[in-house]
Amino acid sequence: VFPLSFIFVLGLIYLDKIFSKLGFINLRPSPQTLHTKSVSRLGGLAIFMCLFFISSLSSDSSYSFLSLFLFTSAPIFLVGLIDDFNIIVKPIYRLAVLIPNAALCYFFLGIQAYSVEIALIDFFFQFKPFSLLFICIAMAGSVSACNAIDGINGLLKTWFLSSIFTLLFFSEIKLSSELYLFFTALFFAVLPVYFLNFPFGRIFLGDAGAYFLGFAITVGLIKTYQINELSPWFVLLMLSYPVIDLLVSIARRLLNRYSALSMDGQHLHHLILKKVQKLELKSEKRNHALTTMLIFLLYTPFMLIATNFPNNTSVLQLAFFFSFTLYLLVSFLLYPKNFIGR
């Protein structure tokens, strides 16, 4: 997986250089854009194609889950890919694809939620329409949250790789052979993009990659929760950083009376980056690297709690509450004069 992904990545970087010389500059105006040079946004394509080739050519039956996942994730991946080719897809249209895309995972991969361990809500899980609607909305939110933190070099990929690394090496949770291969293949498919993106900024995931990784980690964690009969709060705590970031961003936008689906430059990584830039490190790549590492220190302890107490709902709930509080506290300290403003 690793060498094949690396070949795809190098090829896409080379193609971007050729096209930029012909005048096709891959740079778009956006509140979340933090780079100034043409950079390929097709890192997600390299990851997807690598996994597609490996799972298609292998005779190992353990690849069946990965193959089926690639099929179910294809619609939102393609929507993101269209956007990566500078054909702008409005957020509302992406959401319109995300929700039925999550339904595909429900029917083809058996991705379900049975409980949130809150009595009033758990009663409704006995009704299949509610269970389906809940998992679709939850997955759409999680994938959107992952896309939202893909704002600086290495941030989403560091979080993604940290999630898998923690699950594989700092956890007593038993994984089936299909899930173990699923997580391992994803890890090594993403590594080449990570090495050339962080901190060098040679290639970006793009929307296709961000949506794909968000879908992959969400599906993998929910399936792990199902097979091992873990607390549902295990999944939520593992996803706490992007989910909390999304919830706070939506609340901030609504309080300022503009669309919850609009983009802005006030996510936690933007606020931390602005403070890091005042250190005058003389390199934007160093600023991005330091910001990514600082945020890594914020979410890693909660991942370790999730993987070491996966059945203890009380501990997981307390940790999630503390994670939420920490996020708000850090955000307020970094931006006290206009905490909820643009």
Short mmCIF file of C-alpha atoms in Angstrom, two decimals:
data_model
loop_
_atom_site.label_atom_id
_atom_site.label_comp_id
_atom_site.label_asym_id
_atom_site.label_seq_id
_atom_site.Cartn_x
_atom_site.Cartn_y
_atom_site.Cartn_z
CA VAL A 1 0.00 0.00 0.00
CA PHE A 2 2.68 2.51 1.00
CA PRO A 3 4.86 2.36 -2.16
CA LEU A 4 1.84 2.39 -4.47
CA SER A 5 0.38 5.42 -2.69
CA PHE A 6 3.77 7.14 -2.82
CA ILE A 7 3.97 6.64 -6.61
CA PHE A 8 0.49 8.13 -7.08
CA VAL A 9 1.37 11.13 -4.89
CA LEU A 10 4.61 11.91 -6.74
CA GLY A 11 2.79 11.64 -10.06
CA LEU A 12 0.10 14.09 -8.99
CA ILE A 13 2.67 16.59 -7.69
CA TYR A 14 4.49 16.39 -11.03
CA LEU A 15 1.25 16.92 -12.98
CA ASP A 16 0.42 20.00 -10.88
CA LYS A 17 3.79 21.54 -11.76
CA ILE A 18 3.16 20.96 -15.46
CA PHE A 19 -0.33 22.45 -15.34
CA SER A 20 0.80 25.46 -13.26
CA LYS A 21 3.38 26.28 -15.95
CA LEU A 22 0.54 26.22 -18.48
CA GLY A 23 -1.37 28.77 -16.38
CA PHE A 24 -3.69 26.45 -14.46
CA ILE A 25 -2.86 27.68 -10.96
CA ASN A 26 -4.42 25.57 -8.19
CA LEU A 27 -5.21 28.39 -5.78
CA ARG A 28 -8.65 29.58 -4.75
CA PRO A 29 -9.89 32.54 -2.68
CA SER A 30 -11.40 31.27 0.56
CA PRO A 31 -11.44 32.29 4.26
CA GLN A 32 -9.84 28.92 5.00
CA THR A 33 -7.06 29.15 2.40
CA LEU A 34 -3.72 29.71 4.11
CA HIS A 35 -1.26 29.10 1.24
CA THR A 36 -0.16 31.40 -1.58
CA LYS A 37 1.31 29.03 -4.22
CA SER A 38 -0.22 26.46 -6.57
CA VAL A 39 -0.44 23.11 -4.79
CA SER A 40 -2.16 19.93 -5.97
CA ARG A 41 -5.40 19.22 -4.10
CA LEU A 42 -5.54 15.62 -5.28
CA GLY A 43 -3.95 13.82 -2.34
CA GLY A 44 -7.31 12.18 -1.69
CA LEU A 45 -7.31 10.77 -5.21
CA ALA A 46 -3.93 9.12 -4.59
CA ILE A 47 -5.24 7.50 -1.40
CA PHE A 48 -8.49 6.29 -2.97
CA MET A 49 -6.86 4.90 -6.12
CA CYS A 50 -4.16 3.13 -4.11
CA LEU A 51 -6.73 1.39 -1.91
CA PHE A 52 -8.91 0.58 -4.92
CA PHE A 53 -6.04 -1.12 -6.76
CA ILE A 54 -4.88 -3.07 -3.71
CA SER A 55 -8.34 -4.30 -2.70
CA SER A 56 -9.28 -5.16 -6.29
CA LEU A 57 -6.12 -7.09 -7.11
CA SER A 58 -5.77 -8.95 -3.82
CA SER A 59 -7.27 -12.40 -3.36
CA ASP A 60 -7.32 -11.97 0.44
CA SER A 61 -10.91 -12.16 1.66
CA SER A 62 -10.07 -9.79 4.51
CA TYR A 63 -10.13 -6.96 1.96
CA SER A 64 -13.89 -7.42 1.45
CA PHE A 65 -14.83 -4.80 4.05
CA LEU A 66 -12.43 -2.26 2.54
CA SER A 67 -13.73 -2.96 -0.98
CA LEU A 68 -17.33 -2.49 0.12
CA PHE A 69 -16.41 0.68 1.96
CA LEU A 70 -14.79 2.14 -1.19
CA PHE A 71 -18.05 1.47 -3.01
CA THR A 72 -20.23 3.13 -0.36
CA SER A 73 -17.92 6.17 0.00
CA ALA A 74 -17.65 6.78 -3.75
CA PRO A 75 -20.53 9.33 -4.07
CA ILE A 76 -19.20 11.87 -1.55
CA PHE A 77 -15.63 11.24 -2.73
CA LEU A 78 -16.66 12.15 -6.27
CA VAL A 79 -18.47 15.29 -5.09
CA GLY A 80 -15.32 16.39 -3.28
CA LEU A 81 -13.22 15.55 -6.33
CA ILE A 82 -15.40 17.75 -8.53
CA ASP A 83 -14.78 20.63 -6.12
CA ASP A 84 -11.04 19.91 -6.19
CA PHE A 85 -11.11 20.55 -9.92
CA ASN A 86 -12.38 24.09 -9.16
CA ILE A 87 -16.00 23.34 -9.95
CA ILE A 88 -17.51 24.82 -6.81
CA VAL A 89 -20.12 22.64 -5.10
CA LYS A 90 -22.25 24.53 -2.56
CA PRO A 91 -22.29 23.18 1.02
CA ILE A 92 -26.02 22.45 0.84
CA TYR A 93 -25.46 20.15 -2.16
CA ARG A 94 -22.64 18.33 -0.38
CA LEU A 95 -24.93 17.77 2.59
CA ALA A 96 -27.61 16.50 0.20
CA VAL A 97 -25.15 13.80 -0.91
CA LEU A 98 -23.69 13.08 2.54
CA ILE A 99 -26.93 11.96 4.18
CA PRO A 100 -28.01 9.37 1.55
CA ASN A 101 -24.33 8.34 1.31
CA ALA A 102 -24.46 7.50 5.02
CA ALA A 103 -27.61 5.46 4.28
CA LEU A 104 -25.52 3.32 1.91
CA CYS A 105 -23.27 2.44 4.85
CA TYR A 106 -26.36 1.53 6.87
CA PHE A 107 -27.65 -0.90 4.25
CA PHE A 108 -24.41 -2.30 2.79
CA LEU A 109 -21.99 -2.20 5.76
CA GLY A 110 -24.49 -2.60 8.58
CA ILE A 111 -23.39 0.68 10.19
CA GLN A 112 -25.92 1.35 12.95
CA ALA A 113 -26.32 3.01 16.32
CA TYR A 114 -28.27 1.16 18.98
CA SER A 115 -28.04 3.59 21.87
CA VAL A 116 -26.56 6.83 23.18
CA GLU A 117 -27.05 5.62 26.76
CA ILE A 118 -29.50 8.42 27.49
CA ALA A 119 -32.83 6.82 28.44
CA LEU A 120 -35.16 9.36 26.82
CA ILE A 121 -33.38 9.06 23.46
CA ASP A 122 -32.64 5.33 23.62
CA PHE A 123 -36.37 4.56 23.62
CA PHE A 124 -36.63 5.69 19.98
CA PHE A 125 -33.86 3.38 18.74
CA GLN A 126 -36.35 0.50 18.69
CA PHE A 127 -37.88 2.19 15.62
CA LYS A 128 -35.79 1.55 12.50
CA PRO A 129 -36.64 4.88 10.76
CA PHE A 130 -35.27 6.77 13.78
CA SER A 131 -32.17 4.58 13.92
CA LEU A 132 -31.53 5.16 10.21
CA LEU A 133 -32.11 8.92 10.46
CA PHE A 134 -29.88 9.18 13.52
CA ILE A 135 -26.92 7.36 11.94
CA CYS A 136 -27.25 9.36 8.71
CA ILE A 137 -27.23 12.71 10.51
CA ALA A 138 -24.45 11.63 12.88
CA MET A 139 -22.23 10.41 10.05
CA ALA A 140 -22.90 13.46 7.90
CA GLY A 141 -21.96 15.69 10.85
CA SER A 142 -18.79 13.74 11.60
CA VAL A 143 -17.60 13.80 7.97
CA SER A 144 -18.35 17.54 7.68
CA ALA A 145 -16.45 18.12 10.91
CA CYS A 146 -13.37 16.33 9.57
CA ASN A 147 -13.51 18.41 6.40
CA ALA A 148 -13.67 21.60 8.50
CA ILE A 149 -10.37 20.92 10.31
CA ASP A 150 -8.54 20.38 7.02
CA GLY A 151 -7.32 23.96 7.09
CA ILE A 152 -3.56 23.84 7.58
CA ASN A 153 -0.76 21.50 6.54
CA GLY A 154 -0.95 18.17 8.31
CA LEU A 155 -3.78 18.94 10.75
CA LEU A 156 -6.45 16.50 9.55
CA LYS A 157 -3.90 13.86 8.55
CA THR A 158 -2.10 14.05 11.93
CA TRP A 159 -5.42 13.67 13.73
CA PHE A 160 -6.46 10.80 11.43
CA LEU A 161 -3.18 8.89 11.77
CA SER A 162 -3.15 9.51 15.53
CA SER A 163 -6.64 8.01 15.81
CA ILE A 164 -5.61 4.83 14.01
CA PHE A 165 -2.24 4.58 15.77
CA THR A 166 -3.89 4.95 19.18
CA LEU A 167 -6.52 2.34 18.30
CA LEU A 168 -3.94 -0.17 17.03
CA PHE A 169 -1.15 0.24 19.58
CA PHE A 170 -2.57 1.87 22.73
CA SER A 171 -5.78 -0.08 23.08
CA GLU A 172 -6.96 -3.47 24.31
CA ILE A 173 -9.90 -3.42 21.93
CA LYS A 174 -9.90 -6.51 19.74
CA LEU A 175 -10.27 -5.89 16.01
CA SER A 176 -11.47 -8.44 13.48
CA SER A 177 -9.04 -9.28 10.67
CA GLU A 178 -11.11 -7.18 8.25
CA LEU A 179 -11.10 -4.13 10.52
CA TYR A 180 -7.42 -4.52 11.36
CA LEU A 181 -6.55 -4.62 7.67
CA PHE A 182 -8.96 -1.74 6.98
CA PHE A 183 -7.25 0.56 9.50
CA THR A 184 -3.74 -0.57 8.57
CA ALA A 185 -4.30 -0.08 4.82
CA LEU A 186 -5.72 3.39 5.46
CA PHE A 187 -2.76 4.28 7.67
CA PHE A 188 -0.14 3.37 5.06
CA ALA A 189 -2.14 4.85 2.17
CA VAL A 190 -2.24 8.22 3.96
CA LEU A 191 1.43 8.24 5.06
CA PRO A 192 2.94 9.32 1.70
CA VAL A 193 0.52 12.26 1.47
CA TYR A 194 1.36 13.10 5.07
CA PHE A 195 5.13 13.06 4.52
CA LEU A 196 4.93 15.33 1.47
CA ASN A 197 2.32 17.63 2.99
CA PHE A 198 3.64 18.03 6.52
CA PRO A 199 5.51 20.27 6.84
CA PHE A 200 6.54 20.73 3.18
CA GLY A 201 3.09 21.51 1.77
CA ARG A 202 3.74 19.73 -1.56
CA ILE A 203 0.24 18.27 -1.87
CA PHE A 204 -3.10 18.68 -0.11
CA LEU A 205 -5.86 16.18 0.61
CA GLY A 206 -8.46 18.31 -1.10
CA ASP A 207 -12.16 18.03 -0.33
CA ALA A 208 -12.27 14.51 -1.80
CA GLY A 209 -9.54 13.36 0.58
CA ALA A 210 -10.99 15.15 3.61
CA TYR A 211 -14.45 13.69 3.05
CA PHE A 212 -13.02 10.25 2.34
CA LEU A 213 -10.87 10.17 5.50
CA GLY A 214 -13.76 11.54 7.56
CA PHE A 215 -16.01 8.80 6.21
CA ALA A 216 -13.37 6.13 6.74
CA ILE A 217 -12.58 6.91 10.37
CA THR A 218 -16.27 7.31 11.25
CA VAL A 219 -17.23 3.99 9.65
CA GLY A 220 -14.24 2.23 11.21
CA LEU A 221 -14.94 3.51 14.71
CA ILE A 222 -18.68 2.73 14.56
CA LYS A 223 -17.94 -0.78 13.29
CA THR A 224 -15.43 -1.24 16.13
CA TYR A 225 -18.11 -0.10 18.60
CA GLN A 226 -20.63 -2.54 17.10
CA ILE A 227 -18.43 -5.63 16.99
CA ASN A 228 -17.02 -5.16 20.50
CA GLU A 229 -20.29 -3.86 22.03
CA LEU A 230 -18.56 -0.74 23.36
CA SER A 231 -20.10 2.38 24.81
CA PRO A 232 -21.33 4.75 22.05
CA TRP A 233 -19.42 7.49 23.86
CA PHE A 234 -16.21 5.74 22.78
CA VAL A 235 -16.95 6.81 19.20
CA LEU A 236 -17.90 10.33 20.23
CA LEU A 237 -14.77 10.85 22.34
CA MET A 238 -12.51 9.56 19.57
CA LEU A 239 -14.15 12.11 17.26
CA SER A 240 -14.36 14.83 19.92
CA TYR A 241 -11.91 17.33 18.40
CA PRO A 242 -13.54 17.73 14.95
CA VAL A 243 -17.08 17.30 16.32
CA ILE A 244 -16.64 19.97 19.02
CA ASP A 245 -14.98 22.27 16.50
CA LEU A 246 -17.99 21.91 14.20
CA LEU A 247 -20.57 22.43 16.98
CA VAL A 248 -18.83 25.57 18.26
CA SER A 249 -18.48 26.93 14.72
CA ILE A 250 -22.19 26.39 13.98
CA ALA A 251 -23.17 28.07 17.26
CA ARG A 252 -20.89 31.02 16.54
CA ARG A 253 -22.35 31.50 13.06
CA LEU A 254 -25.94 31.28 14.25
CA LEU A 255 -25.27 33.77 17.05
CA ASN A 256 -23.91 36.15 14.43
CA ARG A 257 -26.96 35.54 12.24
CA TYR A 258 -25.37 34.00 9.17
CA SER A 259 -25.55 30.59 7.59
CA ALA A 260 -24.36 27.64 9.67
CA LEU A 261 -23.01 26.15 6.42
CA SER A 262 -20.85 29.15 5.52
CA MET A 263 -17.06 29.10 5.83
CA ASP A 264 -15.01 31.35 8.08
CA GLY A 265 -11.50 31.73 9.45
CA GLN A 266 -12.29 31.45 13.17
CA HIS A 267 -11.80 27.74 13.82
CA LEU A 268 -9.46 26.82 16.66
CA HIS A 269 -6.59 26.08 14.27
CA HIS A 270 -6.96 29.56 12.74
CA LEU A 271 -6.84 31.19 16.17
CA ILE A 272 -3.78 29.22 17.27
CA LEU A 273 -2.03 29.89 13.95
CA LYS A 274 -2.51 33.65 14.38
CA LYS A 275 -0.78 33.49 17.76
CA VAL A 276 2.00 31.26 16.40
CA GLN A 277 2.64 33.69 13.55
CA LYS A 278 3.50 36.36 16.11
CA LEU A 279 6.52 34.25 17.11
CA GLU A 280 8.03 35.24 13.74
CA LEU A 281 9.39 31.81 12.87
CA LYS A 282 10.22 33.15 9.37
CA SER A 283 8.50 30.24 7.67
CA GLU A 284 4.80 29.64 7.17
CA LYS A 285 5.52 25.90 7.04
CA ARG A 286 6.98 26.09 10.55
CA ASN A 287 3.94 28.03 11.71
CA HIS A 288 1.65 25.30 10.36
CA ALA A 289 3.79 22.55 11.89
CA LEU A 290 3.81 24.15 15.34
CA THR A 291 0.05 24.80 15.20
CA THR A 292 -0.61 21.18 14.25
CA MET A 293 1.58 19.91 17.09
CA LEU A 294 -0.07 22.18 19.67
CA ILE A 295 -3.51 20.92 18.67
CA PHE A 296 -2.14 17.34 18.75
CA LEU A 297 -1.36 17.88 22.45
CA LEU A 298 -4.97 18.95 23.04
CA TYR A 299 -6.79 15.93 21.58
CA THR A 300 -4.36 13.04 22.16
CA PRO A 301 -5.13 12.56 25.90
CA PHE A 302 -8.81 12.11 25.07
CA MET A 303 -8.05 9.49 22.43
CA LEU A 304 -6.05 7.55 25.02
CA ILE A 305 -8.95 7.75 27.48
CA ALA A 306 -11.35 6.50 24.80
CA THR A 307 -9.21 3.49 23.86
CA ASN A 308 -8.45 2.55 27.48
CA PHE A 309 -11.98 2.97 28.89
CA PRO A 310 -14.12 2.01 25.87
CA ASN A 311 -16.91 0.48 28.00
CA ASN A 312 -16.99 3.00 30.83
CA THR A 313 -19.68 5.45 29.78
CA SER A 314 -19.30 7.68 32.86
CA VAL A 315 -15.57 8.18 32.26
CA LEU A 316 -16.12 8.77 28.55
CA GLN A 317 -18.90 11.30 29.15
CA LEU A 318 -16.81 13.17 31.71
CA ALA A 319 -13.84 13.21 29.34
CA PHE A 320 -16.01 14.53 26.50
CA PHE A 321 -17.38 17.29 28.73
CA PHE A 322 -13.84 18.20 29.78
CA SER A 323 -12.72 18.19 26.13
CA PHE A 324 -15.57 20.55 25.24
CA THR A 325 -14.72 22.85 28.14
CA LEU A 326 -11.03 22.87 27.23
CA TYR A 327 -11.84 23.76 23.63
CA LEU A 328 -14.01 26.70 24.72
CA LEU A 329 -11.43 27.89 27.25
CA VAL A 330 -8.55 27.84 24.76
CA SER A 331 -10.71 29.57 22.12
CA PHE A 332 -11.75 32.28 24.57
CA LEU A 333 -8.18 32.89 25.74
CA LEU A 334 -7.01 33.23 22.15
CA TYR A 335 -9.86 35.45 21.00
CA PRO A 336 -11.44 37.18 24.03
CA LYS A 337 -12.52 40.45 22.38
CA ASN A 338 -14.76 38.84 19.79
CA PHE A 339 -15.16 35.25 20.92
CA ILE A 340 -18.29 34.54 18.89
CA GLY A 341 -17.60 36.93 16.04
CA ARG A 342 -15.95 36.66 12.69
#
